[in-house]
Amino acid sequence: MPVLRSPRLGADIRADHPAYDLIELLFFAYRDFVSDPDRILDEYGFGRAHHRVLHFVDRQPGLTIAELLDILRITKQSLNRVLKELIEKRFIESRMGTSDRRQRLLHVTPQGHDLALKLAKLQTKRIARALSDLEPDAKELVTRYLVRLIDPDDREHVERLVFGKQEV
């Protein structure tokens, strides 16, 4: 296995030569990262879209449909299908807004929270295993790397969602 060290991170990556090794490692890492939840979701007749909706509604109680669409960047039609199933199977509930009664606020049910937590714990176990043999600052380095993979104009928004950072 090649040693993954470089005097300056990214120094050996050239824009005119595809980084096939990293591209393929990201594909394989994502495949395995979602495989554990996929098996459980399949028992409920759910897929990855259901997982993403459940995850973000669990993490952001009271999320509006517009906010969820912005996070997931999917069509309203796609979201409606997935959301309808999650509501019908009582994993998510849609509540009327307090200030605007036309607004629908999304919340997980206890059953939805339990499933979201079960899936997050599976993925956390995989992440912990991957970080366990690395240097103590590996999580910080991986976090910085993942944030920098996000489009620059969306980073601040994502950091607020993930880390709870406030706009300045």
Short mmCIF file of C-alpha atoms in Angstrom, two decimals:
data_model
loop_
_atom_site.label_atom_id
_atom_site.label_comp_id
_atom_site.label_asym_id
_atom_site.label_seq_id
_atom_site.Cartn_x
_atom_site.Cartn_y
_atom_site.Cartn_z
CA MET A 1 0.00 0.00 0.00
CA PRO A 2 1.46 3.42 -0.88
CA VAL A 3 2.42 5.78 1.88
CA LEU A 4 0.02 8.73 1.87
CA ARG A 5 2.42 11.46 2.99
CA SER A 6 3.45 14.61 1.23
CA PRO A 7 5.57 17.53 2.45
CA ARG A 8 2.72 19.87 1.57
CA LEU A 9 -0.81 18.52 1.43
CA GLY A 10 -2.00 18.51 -2.16
CA ALA A 11 1.48 19.29 -3.51
CA ASP A 12 1.51 16.21 -5.73
CA ILE A 13 -1.95 16.86 -7.22
CA ARG A 14 -1.94 18.55 -10.63
CA ALA A 15 -5.07 19.99 -12.21
CA ASP A 16 -4.07 18.68 -15.66
CA HIS A 17 -3.76 15.06 -14.46
CA PRO A 18 -6.83 13.38 -12.88
CA ALA A 19 -6.31 12.21 -9.31
CA TYR A 20 -7.76 8.79 -10.11
CA ASP A 21 -6.53 7.27 -6.87
CA LEU A 22 -8.35 9.81 -4.70
CA ILE A 23 -11.42 9.86 -6.94
CA GLU A 24 -11.73 6.09 -6.73
CA LEU A 25 -11.01 6.00 -2.99
CA LEU A 26 -13.85 8.51 -2.47
CA PHE A 27 -16.17 6.31 -4.54
CA PHE A 28 -15.26 3.17 -2.57
CA ALA A 29 -15.31 4.93 0.81
CA TYR A 30 -18.79 6.33 0.09
CA ARG A 31 -20.00 2.93 -1.13
CA ASP A 32 -18.97 1.27 2.11
CA PHE A 33 -19.98 4.22 4.32
CA VAL A 34 -23.59 3.94 3.13
CA SER A 35 -23.68 0.14 2.89
CA ASP A 36 -24.33 -0.42 6.60
CA PRO A 37 -27.37 1.91 6.72
CA ASP A 38 -28.56 0.62 3.32
CA ARG A 39 -29.09 -2.87 4.77
CA ILE A 40 -31.22 -1.54 7.63
CA LEU A 41 -33.14 0.93 5.45
CA ASP A 42 -34.02 -1.90 3.09
CA GLU A 43 -35.89 -3.65 5.92
CA TYR A 44 -38.26 -0.65 5.99
CA GLY A 45 -38.51 -0.32 2.22
CA PHE A 46 -36.46 2.88 2.43
CA GLY A 47 -33.48 4.08 0.43
CA ARG A 48 -30.71 6.64 0.73
CA ALA A 49 -33.05 9.58 0.10
CA HIS A 50 -35.13 8.48 3.09
CA HIS A 51 -31.94 8.29 5.16
CA ARG A 52 -30.86 11.83 4.24
CA VAL A 53 -34.30 13.27 5.01
CA LEU A 54 -34.54 11.40 8.30
CA HIS A 55 -31.01 12.44 9.27
CA PHE A 56 -31.49 16.15 8.69
CA VAL A 57 -34.97 16.33 10.19
CA ASP A 58 -33.66 14.53 13.27
CA ARG A 59 -30.69 16.91 13.52
CA GLN A 60 -32.74 20.05 12.83
CA PRO A 61 -36.19 19.67 14.46
CA GLY A 62 -38.70 22.11 12.99
CA LEU A 63 -36.98 22.23 9.62
CA THR A 64 -39.18 23.63 6.87
CA ILE A 65 -39.60 21.90 3.54
CA ALA A 66 -37.84 24.84 1.84
CA GLU A 67 -34.86 24.49 4.20
CA LEU A 68 -34.71 20.74 3.60
CA LEU A 69 -34.81 21.26 -0.17
CA ASP A 70 -31.93 23.71 0.19
CA ILE A 71 -29.86 21.24 2.21
CA LEU A 72 -30.49 18.21 0.01
CA ARG A 73 -30.57 20.00 -3.35
CA ILE A 74 -33.20 17.68 -4.75
CA THR A 75 -36.42 18.44 -6.58
CA LYS A 76 -39.59 19.15 -4.67
CA GLN A 77 -41.16 16.18 -6.46
CA SER A 78 -38.43 13.81 -5.20
CA LEU A 79 -38.71 15.15 -1.66
CA ASN A 80 -42.51 14.90 -1.65
CA ARG A 81 -42.43 11.21 -2.54
CA VAL A 82 -39.88 10.37 0.17
CA LEU A 83 -41.47 12.62 2.78
CA LYS A 84 -44.92 11.17 2.10
CA GLU A 85 -43.61 7.65 2.81
CA LEU A 86 -41.81 8.74 5.98
CA ILE A 87 -44.95 10.48 7.23
CA GLU A 88 -47.26 7.58 6.31
CA LYS A 89 -45.00 5.11 8.12
CA ARG A 90 -44.85 7.47 11.12
CA PHE A 91 -41.13 8.27 11.09
CA ILE A 92 -41.69 12.00 10.49
CA GLU A 93 -44.55 14.31 11.27
CA SER A 94 -45.43 17.61 9.67
CA ARG A 95 -46.66 20.29 12.06
CA MET A 96 -48.25 23.64 11.37
CA GLY A 97 -45.97 26.65 11.81
CA THR A 98 -46.60 28.85 14.84
CA SER A 99 -46.05 32.23 13.18
CA ASP A 100 -47.18 31.22 9.68
CA ARG A 101 -49.88 28.54 9.76
CA ARG A 102 -49.27 27.72 6.08
CA GLN A 103 -45.72 26.69 6.90
CA ARG A 104 -45.07 23.01 7.58
CA LEU A 105 -42.42 22.19 10.18
CA LEU A 106 -40.87 18.73 10.07
CA HIS A 107 -40.12 16.67 13.18
CA VAL A 108 -39.09 13.06 13.66
CA THR A 109 -41.32 10.84 15.72
CA PRO A 110 -39.75 8.73 18.50
CA GLN A 111 -39.60 5.87 15.97
CA GLY A 112 -37.92 8.19 13.44
CA HIS A 113 -35.39 9.38 16.00
CA ASP A 114 -34.54 5.79 16.98
CA LEU A 115 -33.91 4.82 13.35
CA ALA A 116 -31.87 7.98 12.62
CA LEU A 117 -29.77 7.35 15.73
CA LYS A 118 -29.24 3.68 14.86
CA LEU A 119 -27.98 4.64 11.40
CA ALA A 120 -25.75 7.44 12.75
CA LYS A 121 -24.20 5.05 15.28
CA LEU A 122 -23.38 2.56 12.51
CA GLN A 123 -21.66 5.26 10.49
CA THR A 124 -19.90 6.65 13.58
CA LYS A 125 -18.47 3.19 14.29
CA ARG A 126 -17.00 3.09 10.76
CA ILE A 127 -15.57 6.60 11.13
CA ALA A 128 -14.05 5.80 14.53
CA ARG A 129 -12.47 2.65 13.15
CA ALA A 130 -10.97 4.61 10.25
CA LEU A 131 -9.53 7.29 12.54
CA SER A 132 -8.34 4.95 15.30
CA ASP A 133 -4.85 4.23 13.92
CA LEU A 134 -4.16 7.75 12.69
CA GLU A 135 -2.46 10.71 14.34
CA PRO A 136 -4.36 12.48 17.15
CA ASP A 137 -5.21 15.45 14.90
CA ALA A 138 -6.56 13.24 12.10
CA LYS A 139 -10.21 14.14 12.74
CA GLU A 140 -9.41 17.84 12.45
CA LEU A 141 -7.46 17.24 9.22
CA VAL A 142 -10.23 15.10 7.73
CA THR A 143 -12.81 17.71 8.74
CA ARG A 144 -10.84 20.51 7.06
CA TYR A 145 -10.42 18.38 3.93
CA LEU A 146 -14.12 17.56 3.69
CA VAL A 147 -15.11 21.19 4.22
CA ARG A 148 -12.74 22.20 1.41
CA LEU A 149 -14.40 19.69 -0.94
CA ILE A 150 -17.61 21.72 -0.58
CA ASP A 151 -18.16 24.54 -3.07
CA PRO A 152 -16.62 27.72 -1.57
CA ASP A 153 -19.88 29.67 -1.85
CA ASP A 154 -21.70 27.01 0.21
CA ARG A 155 -19.09 26.32 2.91
CA GLU A 156 -20.32 28.90 5.39
CA HIS A 157 -23.89 27.61 5.11
CA VAL A 158 -22.78 24.00 5.59
CA GLU A 159 -20.55 24.89 8.53
CA ARG A 160 -23.52 26.60 10.22
CA LEU A 161 -25.62 23.46 9.71
CA VAL A 162 -22.93 21.06 10.86
CA PHE A 163 -21.15 23.01 13.58
CA GLY A 164 -23.83 25.52 14.54
CA LYS A 165 -21.68 28.51 13.61
CA GLN A 166 -23.53 31.80 13.53
CA GLU A 167 -23.33 34.31 10.69
CA VAL A 168 -21.08 37.26 11.46
#
